[in-house]
PDB file of C-alpha atoms in Angstrom:
ATOM      1  CA  MET A 605     -39.659 -66.711 -69.369  1.00  0.00           C
ATOM      2  CA  GLU A 606     -43.122 -65.264 -69.621  1.00  0.00           C
ATOM      3  CA  GLU A 607     -44.524 -68.006 -67.382  1.00  0.00           C
ATOM      4  CA  MET A 608     -41.896 -67.388 -64.688  1.00  0.00           C
ATOM      5  CA  LEU A 609     -41.750 -63.579 -64.848  1.00  0.00           C
ATOM      6  CA  GLY A 610     -45.174 -62.702 -66.231  1.00  0.00           C
ATOM      7  CA  GLN A 611     -43.535 -61.033 -69.230  1.00  0.00           C
ATOM      8  CA  VAL A 612     -40.427 -60.928 -71.366  1.00  0.00           C
ATOM      9  CA  PRO A 613     -38.475 -57.924 -70.057  1.00  0.00           C
ATOM     10  CA  SER A 614     -37.739 -55.470 -72.856  1.00  0.00           C
ATOM     11  CA  TRP A 615     -34.017 -55.509 -72.118  1.00  0.00           C
ATOM     12  CA  MET A 616     -33.912 -59.282 -72.740  1.00  0.00           C
ATOM     13  CA  GLU A 617     -35.057 -58.563 -76.280  1.00  0.00           C
ATOM     14  CA  LEU A 618     -31.830 -56.569 -76.757  1.00  0.00           C
ATOM     15  CA  LEU A 619     -29.716 -59.726 -76.539  1.00  0.00           C
ATOM     16  CA  ALA A 620     -28.297 -61.010 -79.805  1.00  0.00           C
ATOM     17  CA  ASP A 621     -29.972 -64.237 -80.936  1.00  0.00           C
ATOM     18  CA  PRO A 622     -27.022 -66.534 -80.234  1.00  0.00           C
ATOM     19  CA  ALA A 623     -26.876 -65.249 -76.634  1.00  0.00           C
ATOM     20  CA  SER A 624     -30.561 -64.904 -75.786  1.00  0.00           C
ATOM     21  CA  GLU A 625     -31.348 -68.552 -74.974  1.00  0.00           C
ATOM     22  CA  HIS A 626     -28.054 -69.000 -73.154  1.00  0.00           C
ATOM     23  CA  SER A 627     -28.547 -65.801 -71.138  1.00  0.00           C
ATOM     24  CA  TRP A 628     -32.054 -66.791 -70.113  1.00  0.00           C
ATOM     25  CA  GLY A 629     -30.761 -70.254 -69.198  1.00  0.00           C
ATOM     26  CA  LEU A 630     -28.138 -68.758 -66.905  1.00  0.00           C
ATOM     27  CA  PHE A 631     -30.743 -66.696 -65.103  1.00  0.00           C
ATOM     28  CA  ARG A 632     -33.317 -69.479 -64.999  1.00  0.00           C
ATOM     29  CA  ASP A 633     -30.955 -72.216 -63.844  1.00  0.00           C
ATOM     30  CA  LEU A 634     -28.571 -70.344 -61.548  1.00  0.00           C
ATOM     31  CA  GLU A 635     -30.490 -67.351 -60.292  1.00  0.00           C
ATOM     32  CA  ALA A 636     -33.997 -68.771 -60.109  1.00  0.00           C
ATOM     33  CA  GLY A 637     -33.335 -72.502 -60.176  1.00  0.00           C
ATOM     34  CA  GLU A 638     -32.791 -74.931 -57.341  1.00  0.00           C
ATOM     35  CA  THR A 639     -29.087 -75.017 -56.484  1.00  0.00           C
ATOM     36  CA  ASP A 640     -26.916 -75.692 -53.443  1.00  0.00           C
ATOM     37  CA  LEU A 641     -27.459 -72.106 -52.290  1.00  0.00           C
ATOM     38  CA  SER A 642     -30.865 -71.090 -51.015  1.00  0.00           C
ATOM     39  CA  ALA A 643     -32.832 -68.451 -52.900  1.00  0.00           C
ATOM     40  CA  ARG A 644     -32.264 -66.131 -49.932  1.00  0.00           C
ATOM     41  CA  GLU A 645     -28.491 -66.633 -50.026  1.00  0.00           C
ATOM     42  CA  LYS A 646     -28.415 -66.020 -53.774  1.00  0.00           C
ATOM     43  CA  THR A 647     -30.348 -62.766 -53.431  1.00  0.00           C
ATOM     44  CA  LEU A 648     -27.910 -61.474 -50.806  1.00  0.00           C
ATOM     45  CA  ILE A 649     -24.963 -62.346 -53.043  1.00  0.00           C
ATOM     46  CA  GLY A 650     -26.701 -60.544 -55.893  1.00  0.00           C
ATOM     47  CA  VAL A 651     -27.202 -57.431 -53.752  1.00  0.00           C
ATOM     48  CA  GLY A 652     -23.543 -57.413 -52.695  1.00  0.00           C
ATOM     49  CA  VAL A 653     -22.210 -57.887 -56.209  1.00  0.00           C
ATOM     50  CA  ALA A 654     -24.598 -55.319 -57.672  1.00  0.00           C
ATOM     51  CA  ALA A 655     -23.474 -52.750 -55.105  1.00  0.00           C
ATOM     52  CA  ALA A 656     -19.799 -53.562 -55.664  1.00  0.00           C
ATOM     53  CA  ILE A 657     -20.055 -53.095 -59.426  1.00  0.00           C
ATOM     54  CA  SER A 658     -22.168 -49.944 -58.935  1.00  0.00           C
ATOM     55  CA  CYS A 659     -24.937 -51.072 -61.261  1.00  0.00           C
ATOM     56  CA  PRO A 660     -28.242 -49.314 -60.512  1.00  0.00           C
ATOM     57  CA  TYR A 661     -30.189 -51.829 -62.610  1.00  0.00           C
ATOM     58  CA  CYS A 662     -28.730 -54.845 -60.820  1.00  0.00           C
ATOM     59  CA  THR A 663     -28.979 -53.163 -57.420  1.00  0.00           C
ATOM     60  CA  TYR A 664     -32.682 -52.450 -57.892  1.00  0.00           C
ATOM     61  CA  PHE A 665     -33.435 -55.928 -59.239  1.00  0.00           C
ATOM     62  CA  HIS A 666     -31.491 -57.826 -56.581  1.00  0.00           C
ATOM     63  CA  LYS A 667     -32.861 -55.753 -53.693  1.00  0.00           C
ATOM     64  CA  GLU A 668     -36.421 -56.360 -54.876  1.00  0.00           C
ATOM     65  CA  ASP A 669     -35.643 -60.056 -55.355  1.00  0.00           C
ATOM     66  CA  ALA A 670     -34.189 -60.177 -51.825  1.00  0.00           C
ATOM     67  CA  ARG A 671     -37.277 -58.521 -50.389  1.00  0.00           C
ATOM     68  CA  LEU A 672     -39.391 -61.215 -52.086  1.00  0.00           C
ATOM     69  CA  GLU A 673     -37.271 -63.758 -50.172  1.00  0.00           C
ATOM     70  CA  GLY A 674     -37.956 -62.031 -46.835  1.00  0.00           C
ATOM     71  CA  VAL A 675     -34.606 -60.264 -46.494  1.00  0.00           C
ATOM     72  CA  THR A 676     -34.921 -57.326 -44.101  1.00  0.00           C
ATOM     73  CA  GLU A 677     -33.708 -53.792 -44.746  1.00  0.00           C
ATOM     74  CA  ASP A 678     -31.021 -54.274 -42.077  1.00  0.00           C
ATOM     75  CA  GLU A 679     -29.803 -57.409 -43.864  1.00  0.00           C
ATOM     76  CA  LEU A 680     -29.740 -55.544 -47.192  1.00  0.00           C
ATOM     77  CA  GLU A 681     -27.648 -52.797 -45.610  1.00  0.00           C
ATOM     78  CA  GLU A 682     -25.276 -55.378 -44.140  1.00  0.00           C
ATOM     79  CA  ALA A 683     -24.870 -57.115 -47.503  1.00  0.00           C
ATOM     80  CA  VAL A 684     -23.960 -53.783 -49.126  1.00  0.00           C
ATOM     81  CA  ASN A 685     -21.534 -52.989 -46.306  1.00  0.00           C
ATOM     82  CA  LEU A 686     -19.864 -56.382 -46.644  1.00  0.00           C
ATOM     83  CA  ALA A 687     -19.490 -55.824 -50.378  1.00  0.00           C
ATOM     84  CA  SER A 688     -17.882 -52.443 -49.717  1.00  0.00           C
ATOM     85  CA  VAL A 689     -15.369 -53.990 -47.308  1.00  0.00           C
ATOM     86  CA  THR A 690     -14.357 -56.569 -49.912  1.00  0.00           C
ATOM     87  CA  LYS A 691     -14.044 -53.905 -52.617  1.00  0.00           C
ATOM     88  CA  TYR A 692     -12.059 -51.660 -50.262  1.00  0.00           C
ATOM     89  CA  PHE A 693      -9.482 -54.300 -49.386  1.00  0.00           C
ATOM     90  CA  SER A 694      -9.317 -55.506 -52.982  1.00  0.00           C
ATOM     91  CA  THR A 695      -8.368 -51.961 -53.995  1.00  0.00           C
ATOM     92  CA  ILE A 696      -5.637 -51.896 -51.329  1.00  0.00           C
ATOM     93  CA  LEU A 697      -4.248 -55.270 -52.418  1.00  0.00           C
ATOM     94  CA  HIS A 698      -4.335 -54.527 -56.146  1.00  0.00           C
ATOM     95  CA  GLY A 699      -3.147 -50.943 -55.883  1.00  0.00           C
ATOM     96  CA  ASN A 700      -0.148 -51.998 -53.819  1.00  0.00           C
ATOM     97  CA  GLU A 701       0.491 -55.053 -56.001  1.00  0.00           C
ATOM     98  CA  VAL A 702       0.640 -57.408 -53.031  1.00  0.00           C
ATOM     99  CA  ASP A 703       2.283 -60.678 -54.055  1.00  0.00           C
ATOM    100  CA  ILE A 704      -0.477 -63.272 -54.450  1.00  0.00           C
ATOM    101  CA  ASP A 705       1.712 -66.145 -53.219  1.00  0.00           C
ATOM    102  CA  ASP A 706       2.569 -64.233 -50.039  1.00  0.00           C
ATOM    103  CA  PHE A 707      -1.089 -63.360 -49.573  1.00  0.00           C
ATOM    104  CA  VAL A 708      -2.164 -67.006 -49.974  1.00  0.00           C
ATOM    105  CA  ALA A 709       0.513 -68.198 -47.533  1.00  0.00           C
ATOM    106  CA  GLU A 710      -0.527 -65.617 -44.920  1.00  0.00           C
ATOM    107  CA  THR A 711      -4.190 -66.440 -45.363  1.00  0.00           C
ATOM    108  CA  ASP A 712      -3.473 -70.162 -44.961  1.00  0.00           C
ATOM    109  CA  GLU A 713      -1.583 -69.409 -41.722  1.00  0.00           C
ATOM    110  CA  ILE A 714      -4.536 -67.367 -40.451  1.00  0.00           C
ATOM    111  CA  VAL A 715      -6.999 -70.149 -41.291  1.00  0.00           C
ATOM    112  CA  LYS A 716      -4.790 -72.700 -39.519  1.00  0.00           C
ATOM    113  CA  HIS A 717      -4.568 -70.453 -36.440  1.00  0.00           C
ATOM    114  CA  VAL A 718      -8.341 -69.886 -36.310  1.00  0.00           C
ATOM    115  CA  LYS A 719      -9.006 -73.632 -36.636  1.00  0.00           C
ATOM    116  CA  GLU A 720      -6.551 -74.340 -33.803  1.00  0.00           C
ATOM    117  CA  GLN A 721      -8.266 -71.714 -31.627  1.00  0.00           C
ATOM    118  CA  GLU A 722     -11.686 -73.218 -32.353  1.00  0.00           C
ATOM    119  CA  ALA A 723     -10.425 -76.735 -31.580  1.00  0.00           C
ATOM    120  CA  ALA A 724      -8.929 -75.548 -28.282  1.00  0.00           C
ATOM    121  CA  ALA A 725     -12.221 -73.858 -27.346  1.00  0.00           C
ATOM    122  CA  ASP A 726     -14.106 -77.090 -28.032  1.00  0.00           C
ATOM    123  CA  ASP A 727     -11.877 -79.058 -25.620  1.00  0.00           C
TER     124      ASP A 727
END
């Protein structure tokens, strides 16, 4: 951890012993490790999630991480806006107790329609 970050963050020392190695492993392997998503993509996801859960710690960390990956201020704003749209519609769906099976069926119909439109445009 110290080699990668230059220090052991004080908040990491607050983790209970059984969770500390596992928690660092999650960060190291998923957040900072080589995965199918690029580092840039992961930072934008982090910014969106941090904004959606209203965590000032996560928001600060993920925005700084994104800036290290060359994400622009406009892209940061867009990521936050996209997160707010998802949270907004999630609130509508949950608050109105929309039937999940109906939602899935409608979404599948929409996806089918969009694919058909794209195929027709390619012809």
